[in-house]
Amino acid sequence: MTFPVFDDPRGRLVPVEFDGLPFTPERVFVVVAPEEGATRGDHGVPCRELLVLVTGSARVVLTTRRGDDPPEVAEHHLGRPGEACLIEPGADVVYHLTPGATVVVLADQAYVG
């Protein structure tokens, strides 16, 4: 899934229309990597999430376990602003952000801490 990107002298705009999503978002959060980059996630995802790249790049690693079968590992590279990765409930997610990368994450459930 890829969203449109509009760049001009005022900055970058990445509009996400909710009616075009595979779920209705209940929560949105933004992650901005520090200057040295960052690894985030490293946990099971309890709900559907859509990770949208705004700046930089991200390598998203999803691990899914089904019963006694060996885990399935899928890797997604988001290299252009507007590219997105859908994360299904139950997947373990780790995402590696390049220095200064920014992602917006939309989730179909509110945060439960």
PDB file of N, CA and C in Angstrom:
ATOM      1  N   MET A   1       0.850  -1.164   0.000  1.00  0.00           N
ATOM      2  CA  MET A   1       0.000   0.000   0.000  1.00  0.00           C
ATOM      3  C   MET A   1       0.901   1.233   0.000  1.00  0.00           C
ATOM      4  N   THR A   2       0.556   2.201  -0.830  1.00  0.00           N
ATOM      5  CA  THR A   2       1.318   3.434  -0.906  1.00  0.00           C
ATOM      6  C   THR A   2       0.363   4.623  -0.930  1.00  0.00           C
ATOM      7  N   PHE A   3       0.702   5.661  -0.182  1.00  0.00           N
ATOM      8  CA  PHE A   3      -0.107   6.873  -0.109  1.00  0.00           C
ATOM      9  C   PHE A   3       0.569   7.977  -0.911  1.00  0.00           C
ATOM     10  N   PRO A   4      -0.202   8.956  -1.379  1.00  0.00           N
ATOM     11  CA  PRO A   4       0.399  10.038  -2.147  1.00  0.00           C
ATOM     12  C   PRO A   4       1.313  10.894  -1.269  1.00  0.00           C
ATOM     13  N   VAL A   5       2.278  11.513  -1.904  1.00  0.00           N
ATOM     14  CA  VAL A   5       3.229  12.391  -1.217  1.00  0.00           C
ATOM     15  C   VAL A   5       3.301  13.689  -2.005  1.00  0.00           C
ATOM     16  N   PHE A   6       3.200  14.792  -1.291  1.00  0.00           N
ATOM     17  CA  PHE A   6       3.303  16.105  -1.912  1.00  0.00           C
ATOM     18  C   PHE A   6       4.445  16.862  -1.243  1.00  0.00           C
ATOM     19  N   ASP A   7       5.494  17.125  -2.020  1.00  0.00           N
ATOM     20  CA  ASP A   7       6.651  17.885  -1.539  1.00  0.00           C
ATOM     21  C   ASP A   7       6.643  19.254  -2.207  1.00  0.00           C
ATOM     22  N   ASP A   8       6.873  20.282  -1.425  1.00  0.00           N
ATOM     23  CA  ASP A   8       7.064  21.619  -1.970  1.00  0.00           C
ATOM     24  C   ASP A   8       7.954  22.385  -1.001  1.00  0.00           C
ATOM     25  N   PRO A   9       8.271  23.642  -1.281  1.00  0.00           N
ATOM     26  CA  PRO A   9       9.193  24.386  -0.407  1.00  0.00           C
ATOM     27  C   PRO A   9       8.731  24.485   1.052  1.00  0.00           C
ATOM     28  N   ARG A  10       7.440  24.240   1.317  1.00  0.00           N
ATOM     29  CA  ARG A  10       6.929  24.331   2.697  1.00  0.00           C
ATOM     30  C   ARG A  10       7.106  23.035   3.468  1.00  0.00           C
ATOM     31  N   GLY A  11       7.468  21.943   2.781  1.00  0.00           N
ATOM     32  CA  GLY A  11       7.653  20.666   3.466  1.00  0.00           C
ATOM     33  C   GLY A  11       6.982  19.525   2.729  1.00  0.00           C
ATOM     34  N   ARG A  12       6.706  18.454   3.460  1.00  0.00           N
ATOM     35  CA  ARG A  12       6.141  17.233   2.890  1.00  0.00           C
ATOM     36  C   ARG A  12       4.775  16.967   3.505  1.00  0.00           C
ATOM     37  N   LEU A  13       3.821  16.597   2.658  1.00  0.00           N
ATOM     38  CA  LEU A  13       2.478  16.231   3.095  1.00  0.00           C
ATOM     39  C   LEU A  13       2.191  14.819   2.613  1.00  0.00           C
ATOM     40  N   VAL A  14       1.802  13.930   3.538  1.00  0.00           N
ATOM     41  CA  VAL A  14       1.417  12.562   3.202  1.00  0.00           C
ATOM     42  C   VAL A  14      -0.011  12.365   3.721  1.00  0.00           C
ATOM     43  N   PRO A  15      -1.024  12.614   2.883  1.00  0.00           N
ATOM     44  CA  PRO A  15      -2.400  12.455   3.352  1.00  0.00           C
ATOM     45  C   PRO A  15      -2.820  10.992   3.390  1.00  0.00           C
ATOM     46  N   VAL A  16      -3.508  10.612   4.455  1.00  0.00           N
ATOM     47  CA  VAL A  16      -4.039   9.260   4.607  1.00  0.00           C
ATOM     48  C   VAL A  16      -5.545   9.397   4.793  1.00  0.00           C
ATOM     49  N   GLU A  17      -6.300   8.956   3.796  1.00  0.00           N
ATOM     50  CA  GLU A  17      -7.765   9.020   3.869  1.00  0.00           C
ATOM     51  C   GLU A  17      -8.264   7.754   4.555  1.00  0.00           C
ATOM     52  N   PHE A  18      -9.005   7.926   5.647  1.00  0.00           N
ATOM     53  CA  PHE A  18      -9.433   6.777   6.439  1.00  0.00           C
ATOM     54  C   PHE A  18     -10.380   5.851   5.672  1.00  0.00           C
ATOM     55  N   ASP A  19     -11.175   6.388   4.744  1.00  0.00           N
ATOM     56  CA  ASP A  19     -12.100   5.511   4.030  1.00  0.00           C
ATOM     57  C   ASP A  19     -11.394   4.561   3.076  1.00  0.00           C
ATOM     58  N   GLY A  20     -10.106   4.778   2.814  1.00  0.00           N
ATOM     59  CA  GLY A  20      -9.344   3.886   1.955  1.00  0.00           C
ATOM     60  C   GLY A  20      -8.533   2.851   2.715  1.00  0.00           C
ATOM     61  N   LEU A  21      -8.684   2.810   4.041  1.00  0.00           N
ATOM     62  CA  LEU A  21      -7.904   1.880   4.864  1.00  0.00           C
ATOM     63  C   LEU A  21      -8.636   0.558   5.048  1.00  0.00           C
ATOM     64  N   PRO A  22      -7.903  -0.513   5.359  1.00  0.00           N
ATOM     65  CA  PRO A  22      -8.539  -1.817   5.577  1.00  0.00           C
ATOM     66  C   PRO A  22      -9.205  -1.941   6.953  1.00  0.00           C
ATOM     67  N   PHE A  23      -9.163  -0.879   7.767  1.00  0.00           N
ATOM     68  CA  PHE A  23      -9.806  -0.866   9.081  1.00  0.00           C
ATOM     69  C   PHE A  23     -10.043   0.580   9.482  1.00  0.00           C
ATOM     70  N   THR A  24     -10.864   0.781  10.516  1.00  0.00           N
ATOM     71  CA  THR A  24     -11.113   2.129  11.018  1.00  0.00           C
ATOM     72  C   THR A  24     -10.152   2.407  12.170  1.00  0.00           C
ATOM     73  N   PRO A  25      -9.282   3.393  12.039  1.00  0.00           N
ATOM     74  CA  PRO A  25      -8.314   3.687  13.104  1.00  0.00           C
ATOM     75  C   PRO A  25      -8.987   4.193  14.381  1.00  0.00           C
ATOM     76  N   GLU A  26      -8.453   3.730  15.497  1.00  0.00           N
ATOM     77  CA  GLU A  26      -8.873   4.196  16.820  1.00  0.00           C
ATOM     78  C   GLU A  26      -7.739   4.957  17.502  1.00  0.00           C
ATOM     79  N   ARG A  27      -6.522   4.796  16.957  1.00  0.00           N
ATOM     80  CA  ARG A  27      -5.343   5.416  17.568  1.00  0.00           C
ATOM     81  C   ARG A  27      -4.340   5.718  16.472  1.00  0.00           C
ATOM     82  N   VAL A  28      -3.625   6.830  16.629  1.00  0.00           N
ATOM     83  CA  VAL A  28      -2.546   7.208  15.722  1.00  0.00           C
ATOM     84  C   VAL A  28      -1.360   7.628  16.579  1.00  0.00           C
ATOM     85  N   PHE A  29      -0.170   7.161  16.217  1.00  0.00           N
ATOM     86  CA  PHE A  29       1.026   7.646  16.892  1.00  0.00           C
ATOM     87  C   PHE A  29       2.149   7.833  15.891  1.00  0.00           C
ATOM     88  N   VAL A  30       3.098   8.684  16.245  1.00  0.00           N
ATOM     89  CA  VAL A  30       4.224   9.033  15.378  1.00  0.00           C
ATOM     90  C   VAL A  30       5.506   8.613  16.068  1.00  0.00           C
ATOM     91  N   VAL A  31       6.408   8.005  15.303  1.00  0.00           N
ATOM     92  CA  VAL A  31       7.718   7.626  15.825  1.00  0.00           C
ATOM     93  C   VAL A  31       8.764   8.346  14.984  1.00  0.00           C
ATOM     94  N   VAL A  32       9.658   9.075  15.663  1.00  0.00           N
ATOM     95  CA  VAL A  32      10.752   9.772  14.997  1.00  0.00           C
ATOM     96  C   VAL A  32      12.056   9.199  15.547  1.00  0.00           C
ATOM     97  N   ALA A  33      12.866   8.644  14.656  1.00  0.00           N
ATOM     98  CA  ALA A  33      14.136   8.059  15.084  1.00  0.00           C
ATOM     99  C   ALA A  33      15.132   9.160  15.422  1.00  0.00           C
ATOM    100  N   PRO A  34      15.996   8.911  16.405  1.00  0.00           N
ATOM    101  CA  PRO A  34      17.064   9.876  16.708  1.00  0.00           C
ATOM    102  C   PRO A  34      18.103   9.891  15.587  1.00  0.00           C
ATOM    103  N   GLU A  35      19.081  10.773  15.716  1.00  0.00           N
ATOM    104  CA  GLU A  35      20.106  10.936  14.675  1.00  0.00           C
ATOM    105  C   GLU A  35      20.887   9.661  14.375  1.00  0.00           C
ATOM    106  N   GLU A  36      20.955   8.758  15.324  1.00  0.00           N
ATOM    107  CA  GLU A  36      21.707   7.516  15.080  1.00  0.00           C
ATOM    108  C   GLU A  36      20.819   6.371  14.592  1.00  0.00           C
ATOM    109  N   GLY A  37      19.519   6.639  14.346  1.00  0.00           N
ATOM    110  CA  GLY A  37      18.601   5.590  13.935  1.00  0.00           C
ATOM    111  C   GLY A  37      18.074   4.870  15.163  1.00  0.00           C
ATOM    112  N   ALA A  38      17.167   3.936  14.953  1.00  0.00           N
ATOM    113  CA  ALA A  38      16.577   3.241  16.097  1.00  0.00           C
ATOM    114  C   ALA A  38      15.928   1.940  15.657  1.00  0.00           C
ATOM    115  N   THR A  39      15.846   1.019  16.600  1.00  0.00           N
ATOM    116  CA  THR A  39      15.070  -0.195  16.438  1.00  0.00           C
ATOM    117  C   THR A  39      13.901  -0.096  17.406  1.00  0.00           C
ATOM    118  N   ARG A  40      12.696  -0.272  16.894  1.00  0.00           N
ATOM    119  CA  ARG A  40      11.483  -0.134  17.702  1.00  0.00           C
ATOM    120  C   ARG A  40      10.660  -1.409  17.574  1.00  0.00           C
ATOM    121  N   GLY A  41       9.579  -1.433  18.329  1.00  0.00           N
ATOM    122  CA  GLY A  41       8.713  -2.598  18.301  1.00  0.00           C
ATOM    123  C   GLY A  41       9.260  -3.658  19.220  1.00  0.00           C
ATOM    124  N   ASP A  42       9.586  -4.819  18.646  1.00  0.00           N
ATOM    125  CA  ASP A  42      10.089  -5.978  19.385  1.00  0.00           C
ATOM    126  C   ASP A  42       9.036  -6.466  20.373  1.00  0.00           C
ATOM    127  N   HIS A  43       7.809  -6.601  19.860  1.00  0.00           N
ATOM    128  CA  HIS A  43       6.693  -7.069  20.685  1.00  0.00           C
ATOM    129  C   HIS A  43       5.606  -7.650  19.788  1.00  0.00           C
ATOM    130  N   GLY A  44       4.685  -8.356  20.408  1.00  0.00           N
ATOM    131  CA  GLY A  44       3.514  -8.858  19.696  1.00  0.00           C
ATOM    132  C   GLY A  44       2.525  -7.721  19.496  1.00  0.00           C
ATOM    133  N   VAL A  45       1.853  -7.719  18.373  1.00  0.00           N
ATOM    134  CA  VAL A  45       0.882  -6.677  18.058  1.00  0.00           C
ATOM    135  C   VAL A  45      -0.518  -7.220  18.348  1.00  0.00           C
ATOM    136  N   PRO A  46      -1.273  -6.558  19.243  1.00  0.00           N
ATOM    137  CA  PRO A  46      -2.589  -7.069  19.626  1.00  0.00           C
ATOM    138  C   PRO A  46      -3.718  -6.666  18.677  1.00  0.00           C
ATOM    139  N   CYS A  47      -3.425  -5.780  17.697  1.00  0.00           N
ATOM    140  CA  CYS A  47      -4.475  -5.281  16.822  1.00  0.00           C
ATOM    141  C   CYS A  47      -3.887  -5.031  15.439  1.00  0.00           C
ATOM    142  N   ARG A  48      -4.748  -4.651  14.498  1.00  0.00           N
ATOM    143  CA  ARG A  48      -4.237  -4.309  13.166  1.00  0.00           C
ATOM    144  C   ARG A  48      -3.564  -2.941  13.239  1.00  0.00           C
ATOM    145  N   GLU A  49      -2.406  -2.843  12.592  1.00  0.00           N
ATOM    146  CA  GLU A  49      -1.681  -1.579  12.521  1.00  0.00           C
ATOM    147  C   GLU A  49      -1.224  -1.354  11.089  1.00  0.00           C
ATOM    148  N   LEU A  50      -1.190  -0.099  10.718  1.00  0.00           N
ATOM    149  CA  LEU A  50      -0.665   0.288   9.420  1.00  0.00           C
ATOM    150  C   LEU A  50       0.463   1.266   9.674  1.00  0.00           C
ATOM    151  N   LEU A  51       1.677   0.890   9.285  1.00  0.00           N
ATOM    152  CA  LEU A  51       2.863   1.706   9.489  1.00  0.00           C
ATOM    153  C   LEU A  51       3.144   2.436   8.181  1.00  0.00           C
ATOM    154  N   VAL A  52       3.113   3.770   8.208  1.00  0.00           N
ATOM    155  CA  VAL A  52       3.287   4.593   7.011  1.00  0.00           C
ATOM    156  C   VAL A  52       4.582   5.394   7.135  1.00  0.00           C
ATOM    157  N   LEU A  53       5.452   5.264   6.161  1.00  0.00           N
ATOM    158  CA  LEU A  53       6.721   5.992   6.155  1.00  0.00           C
ATOM    159  C   LEU A  53       6.504   7.436   5.717  1.00  0.00           C
ATOM    160  N   VAL A  54       7.087   8.372   6.469  1.00  0.00           N
ATOM    161  CA  VAL A  54       7.018   9.791   6.124  1.00  0.00           C
ATOM    162  C   VAL A  54       8.378  10.286   5.642  1.00  0.00           C
ATOM    163  N   THR A  55       9.454   9.960   6.379  1.00  0.00           N
ATOM    164  CA  THR A  55      10.810  10.335   5.972  1.00  0.00           C
ATOM    165  C   THR A  55      11.762   9.191   6.268  1.00  0.00           C
ATOM    166  N   GLY A  56      12.918   9.202   5.592  1.00  0.00           N
ATOM    167  CA  GLY A  56      13.935   8.172   5.826  1.00  0.00           C
ATOM    168  C   GLY A  56      13.507   6.848   5.219  1.00  0.00           C
ATOM    169  N   SER A  57      13.898   5.772   5.878  1.00  0.00           N
ATOM    170  CA  SER A  57      13.482   4.441   5.448  1.00  0.00           C
ATOM    171  C   SER A  57      13.342   3.542   6.666  1.00  0.00           C
ATOM    172  N   ALA A  58      12.642   2.436   6.459  1.00  0.00           N
ATOM    173  CA  ALA A  58      12.398   1.498   7.553  1.00  0.00           C
ATOM    174  C   ALA A  58      12.432   0.072   7.013  1.00  0.00           C
ATOM    175  N   ARG A  59      12.998  -0.806   7.806  1.00  0.00           N
ATOM    176  CA  ARG A  59      12.955  -2.240   7.517  1.00  0.00           C
ATOM    177  C   ARG A  59      12.063  -2.852   8.583  1.00  0.00           C
ATOM    178  N   VAL A  60      10.955  -3.449   8.150  1.00  0.00           N
ATOM    179  CA  VAL A  60       9.964  -4.006   9.066  1.00  0.00           C
ATOM    180  C   VAL A  60      10.042  -5.527   8.993  1.00  0.00           C
ATOM    181  N   VAL A  61      10.263  -6.166  10.138  1.00  0.00           N
ATOM    182  CA  VAL A  61      10.354  -7.623  10.208  1.00  0.00           C
ATOM    183  C   VAL A  61       9.160  -8.132  11.001  1.00  0.00           C
ATOM    184  N   LEU A  62       8.337  -8.967  10.340  1.00  0.00           N
ATOM    185  CA  LEU A  62       7.148  -9.539  10.970  1.00  0.00           C
ATOM    186  C   LEU A  62       7.336 -11.034  11.126  1.00  0.00           C
ATOM    187  N   THR A  63       7.085 -11.537  12.330  1.00  0.00           N
ATOM    188  CA  THR A  63       7.169 -12.972  12.603  1.00  0.00           C
ATOM    189  C   THR A  63       5.793 -13.438  13.050  1.00  0.00           C
ATOM    190  N   THR A  64       5.280 -14.460  12.364  1.00  0.00           N
ATOM    191  CA  THR A  64       3.969 -15.017  12.677  1.00  0.00           C
ATOM    192  C   THR A  64       4.132 -16.476  13.055  1.00  0.00           C
ATOM    193  N   ARG A  65       3.486 -16.866  14.136  1.00  0.00           N
ATOM    194  CA  ARG A  65       3.531 -18.262  14.604  1.00  0.00           C
ATOM    195  C   ARG A  65       2.132 -18.846  14.516  1.00  0.00           C
ATOM    196  N   ARG A  66       2.046 -20.048  13.932  1.00  0.00           N
ATOM    197  CA  ARG A  66       0.772 -20.754  13.832  1.00  0.00           C
ATOM    198  C   ARG A  66       0.956 -22.168  14.376  1.00  0.00           C
ATOM    199  N   GLY A  67       0.426 -22.378  15.566  1.00  0.00           N
ATOM    200  CA  GLY A  67       0.511 -23.701  16.173  1.00  0.00           C
ATOM    201  C   GLY A  67       1.941 -24.168  16.328  1.00  0.00           C
ATOM    202  N   ASP A  68       2.181 -25.421  15.949  1.00  0.00           N
ATOM    203  CA  ASP A  68       3.509 -26.020  16.077  1.00  0.00           C
ATOM    204  C   ASP A  68       4.374 -25.824  14.838  1.00  0.00           C
ATOM    205  N   ASP A  69       3.829 -25.150  13.820  1.00  0.00           N
ATOM    206  CA  ASP A  69       4.598 -24.918  12.596  1.00  0.00           C
ATOM    207  C   ASP A  69       5.753 -23.964  12.872  1.00  0.00           C
ATOM    208  N   PRO A  70       6.810 -24.048  12.075  1.00  0.00           N
ATOM    209  CA  PRO A  70       7.910 -23.089  12.233  1.00  0.00           C
ATOM    210  C   PRO A  70       7.392 -21.663  12.001  1.00  0.00           C
ATOM    211  N   PRO A  71       7.968 -20.694  12.678  1.00  0.00           N
ATOM    212  CA  PRO A  71       7.517 -19.306  12.490  1.00  0.00           C
ATOM    213  C   PRO A  71       7.739 -18.837  11.055  1.00  0.00           C
ATOM    214  N   GLU A  72       6.817 -18.014  10.572  1.00  0.00           N
ATOM    215  CA  GLU A  72       6.963 -17.399   9.254  1.00  0.00           C
ATOM    216  C   GLU A  72       7.519 -15.995   9.468  1.00  0.00           C
ATOM    217  N   VAL A  73       8.596 -15.683   8.757  1.00  0.00           N
ATOM    218  CA  VAL A  73       9.217 -14.365   8.873  1.00  0.00           C
ATOM    219  C   VAL A  73       9.087 -13.656   7.531  1.00  0.00           C
ATOM    220  N   ALA A  74       8.553 -12.440   7.575  1.00  0.00           N
ATOM    221  CA  ALA A  74       8.444 -11.620   6.368  1.00  0.00           C
ATOM    222  C   ALA A  74       9.140 -10.288   6.641  1.00  0.00           C
ATOM    223  N   GLU A  75       9.902  -9.834   5.664  1.00  0.00           N
ATOM    224  CA  GLU A  75      10.612  -8.565   5.800  1.00  0.00           C
ATOM    225  C   GLU A  75      10.111  -7.605   4.729  1.00  0.00           C
ATOM    226  N   HIS A  76       9.813  -6.381   5.144  1.00  0.00           N
ATOM    227  CA  HIS A  76       9.319  -5.345   4.233  1.00  0.00           C
ATOM    228  C   HIS A  76      10.248  -4.144   4.334  1.00  0.00           C
ATOM    229  N   HIS A  77      10.644  -3.629   3.171  1.00  0.00           N
ATOM    230  CA  HIS A  77      11.486  -2.428   3.165  1.00  0.00           C
ATOM    231  C   HIS A  77      10.642  -1.259   2.679  1.00  0.00           C
ATOM    232  N   LEU A  78      10.522  -0.240   3.506  1.00  0.00           N
ATOM    233  CA  LEU A  78       9.828   0.982   3.130  1.00  0.00           C
ATOM    234  C   LEU A  78      10.905   2.013   2.818  1.00  0.00           C
ATOM    235  N   GLY A  79      11.044   2.351   1.560  1.00  0.00           N
ATOM    236  CA  GLY A  79      12.137   3.210   1.147  1.00  0.00           C
ATOM    237  C   GLY A  79      11.713   4.560   0.598  1.00  0.00           C
ATOM    238  N   ARG A  80      10.413   4.714   0.325  1.00  0.00           N
ATOM    239  CA  ARG A  80       9.923   5.986  -0.197  1.00  0.00           C
ATOM    240  C   ARG A  80       8.790   6.492   0.675  1.00  0.00           C
ATOM    241  N   PRO A  81       8.754   7.782   0.946  1.00  0.00           N
ATOM    242  CA  PRO A  81       7.649   8.333   1.727  1.00  0.00           C
ATOM    243  C   PRO A  81       6.306   7.925   1.118  1.00  0.00           C
ATOM    244  N   GLY A  82       5.368   7.599   2.004  1.00  0.00           N
ATOM    245  CA  GLY A  82       4.049   7.164   1.570  1.00  0.00           C
ATOM    246  C   GLY A  82       3.896   5.655   1.506  1.00  0.00           C
ATOM    247  N   GLU A  83       5.013   4.908   1.470  1.00  0.00           N
ATOM    248  CA  GLU A  83       4.909   3.450   1.473  1.00  0.00           C
ATOM    249  C   GLU A  83       4.447   2.990   2.848  1.00  0.00           C
ATOM    250  N   ALA A  84       3.680   1.893   2.870  1.00  0.00           N
ATOM    251  CA  ALA A  84       3.086   1.436   4.125  1.00  0.00           C
ATOM    252  C   ALA A  84       3.168  -0.079   4.238  1.00  0.00           C
ATOM    253  N   CYS A  85       3.070  -0.551   5.475  1.00  0.00           N
ATOM    254  CA  CYS A  85       3.093  -1.983   5.777  1.00  0.00           C
ATOM    255  C   CYS A  85       1.934  -2.285   6.720  1.00  0.00           C
ATOM    256  N   LEU A  86       1.072  -3.225   6.336  1.00  0.00           N
ATOM    257  CA  LEU A  86      -0.044  -3.650   7.177  1.00  0.00           C
ATOM    258  C   LEU A  86       0.436  -4.759   8.108  1.00  0.00           C
ATOM    259  N   ILE A  87       0.157  -4.597   9.394  1.00  0.00           N
ATOM    260  CA  ILE A  87       0.575  -5.566  10.410  1.00  0.00           C
ATOM    261  C   ILE A  87      -0.690  -6.155  11.020  1.00  0.00           C
ATOM    262  N   GLU A  88      -0.819  -7.462  10.957  1.00  0.00           N
ATOM    263  CA  GLU A  88      -2.007  -8.153  11.460  1.00  0.00           C
ATOM    264  C   GLU A  88      -1.837  -8.523  12.932  1.00  0.00           C
ATOM    265  N   PRO A  89      -2.946  -8.650  13.665  1.00  0.00           N
ATOM    266  CA  PRO A  89      -2.868  -9.031  15.079  1.00  0.00           C
ATOM    267  C   PRO A  89      -2.136 -10.361  15.259  1.00  0.00           C
ATOM    268  N   GLY A  90      -1.359 -10.438  16.313  1.00  0.00           N
ATOM    269  CA  GLY A  90      -0.642 -11.667  16.636  1.00  0.00           C
ATOM    270  C   GLY A  90       0.763 -11.726  16.081  1.00  0.00           C
ATOM    271  N   ALA A  91       1.072 -10.865  15.125  1.00  0.00           N
ATOM    272  CA  ALA A  91       2.433 -10.849  14.583  1.00  0.00           C
ATOM    273  C   ALA A  91       3.374 -10.197  15.590  1.00  0.00           C
ATOM    274  N   ASP A  92       4.599 -10.674  15.622  1.00  0.00           N
ATOM    275  CA  ASP A  92       5.653  -9.986  16.361  1.00  0.00           C
ATOM    276  C   ASP A  92       6.298  -9.021  15.372  1.00  0.00           C
ATOM    277  N   VAL A  93       6.519  -7.774  15.800  1.00  0.00           N
ATOM    278  CA  VAL A  93       7.053  -6.765  14.891  1.00  0.00           C
ATOM    279  C   VAL A  93       8.320  -6.144  15.464  1.00  0.00           C
ATOM    280  N   VAL A  94       9.291  -5.950  14.584  1.00  0.00           N
ATOM    281  CA  VAL A  94      10.494  -5.185  14.882  1.00  0.00           C
ATOM    282  C   VAL A  94      10.695  -4.283  13.673  1.00  0.00           C
ATOM    283  N   TYR A  95      10.889  -2.987  13.917  1.00  0.00           N
ATOM    284  CA  TYR A  95      11.203  -2.136  12.784  1.00  0.00           C
ATOM    285  C   TYR A  95      12.444  -1.315  13.068  1.00  0.00           C
ATOM    286  N   HIS A  96      13.283  -1.285  12.033  1.00  0.00           N
ATOM    287  CA  HIS A  96      14.575  -0.616  12.082  1.00  0.00           C
ATOM    288  C   HIS A  96      14.460   0.670  11.278  1.00  0.00           C
ATOM    289  N   LEU A  97      14.674   1.806  11.936  1.00  0.00           N
ATOM    290  CA  LEU A  97      14.538   3.107  11.297  1.00  0.00           C
ATOM    291  C   LEU A  97      15.908   3.717  11.033  1.00  0.00           C
ATOM    292  N   THR A  98      16.077   4.294   9.853  1.00  0.00           N
ATOM    293  CA  THR A  98      17.319   4.999   9.550  1.00  0.00           C
ATOM    294  C   THR A  98      17.363   6.295  10.354  1.00  0.00           C
ATOM    295  N   PRO A  99      18.544   6.914  10.452  1.00  0.00           N
ATOM    296  CA  PRO A  99      18.654   8.160  11.221  1.00  0.00           C
ATOM    297  C   PRO A  99      17.618   9.206  10.795  1.00  0.00           C
ATOM    298  N   GLY A 100      16.869   9.715  11.778  1.00  0.00           N
ATOM    299  CA  GLY A 100      15.872  10.742  11.530  1.00  0.00           C
ATOM    300  C   GLY A 100      14.606  10.294  10.840  1.00  0.00           C
ATOM    301  N   ALA A 101      14.463   8.996  10.594  1.00  0.00           N
ATOM    302  CA  ALA A 101      13.256   8.493   9.915  1.00  0.00           C
ATOM    303  C   ALA A 101      12.019   8.774  10.768  1.00  0.00           C
ATOM    304  N   THR A 102      10.892   8.973  10.076  1.00  0.00           N
ATOM    305  CA  THR A 102       9.621   9.205  10.749  1.00  0.00           C
ATOM    306  C   THR A 102       8.571   8.283  10.166  1.00  0.00           C
ATOM    307  N   VAL A 103       7.821   7.626  11.054  1.00  0.00           N
ATOM    308  CA  VAL A 103       6.691   6.802  10.629  1.00  0.00           C
ATOM    309  C   VAL A 103       5.456   7.219  11.429  1.00  0.00           C
ATOM    310  N   VAL A 104       4.312   7.094  10.779  1.00  0.00           N
ATOM    311  CA  VAL A 104       3.023   7.281  11.434  1.00  0.00           C
ATOM    312  C   VAL A 104       2.384   5.906  11.489  1.00  0.00           C
ATOM    313  N   VAL A 105       1.874   5.538  12.654  1.00  0.00           N
ATOM    314  CA  VAL A 105       1.239   4.233  12.813  1.00  0.00           C
ATOM    315  C   VAL A 105      -0.227   4.440  13.172  1.00  0.00           C
ATOM    316  N   LEU A 106      -1.117   3.809  12.402  1.00  0.00           N
ATOM    317  CA  LEU A 106      -2.546   3.844  12.669  1.00  0.00           C
ATOM    318  C   LEU A 106      -2.938   2.469  13.191  1.00  0.00           C
ATOM    319  N   ALA A 107      -3.708   2.425  14.264  1.00  0.00           N
ATOM    320  CA  ALA A 107      -4.089   1.153  14.894  1.00  0.00           C
ATOM    321  C   ALA A 107      -5.602   1.090  15.040  1.00  0.00           C
ATOM    322  N   ASP A 108      -6.140  -0.127  14.975  1.00  0.00           N
ATOM    323  CA  ASP A 108      -7.592  -0.270  15.063  1.00  0.00           C
ATOM    324  C   ASP A 108      -8.096  -0.431  16.499  1.00  0.00           C
ATOM    325  N   GLN A 109      -7.208  -0.287  17.488  1.00  0.00           N
ATOM    326  CA  GLN A 109      -7.602  -0.341  18.896  1.00  0.00           C
ATOM    327  C   GLN A 109      -6.892   0.767  19.663  1.00  0.00           C
ATOM    328  N   ALA A 110      -7.543   1.241  20.701  1.00  0.00           N
ATOM    329  CA  ALA A 110      -6.914   2.218  21.598  1.00  0.00           C
ATOM    330  C   ALA A 110      -5.785   1.538  22.361  1.00  0.00           C
ATOM    331  N   TYR A 111      -4.865   2.332  22.891  1.00  0.00           N
ATOM    332  CA  TYR A 111      -3.730   1.800  23.645  1.00  0.00           C
ATOM    333  C   TYR A 111      -4.199   1.205  24.970  1.00  0.00           C
ATOM    334  N   VAL A 112      -3.727   0.005  25.252  1.00  0.00           N
ATOM    335  CA  VAL A 112      -4.012  -0.652  26.525  1.00  0.00           C
ATOM    336  C   VAL A 112      -2.663  -0.916  27.170  1.00  0.00           C
ATOM    337  N   GLY A 113      -2.348  -0.184  28.230  1.00  0.00           N
ATOM    338  CA  GLY A 113      -1.024  -0.302  28.842  1.00  0.00           C
ATOM    339  C   GLY A 113      -0.964  -1.221  29.988  1.00  0.00           C
TER     340      GLY A 113
END
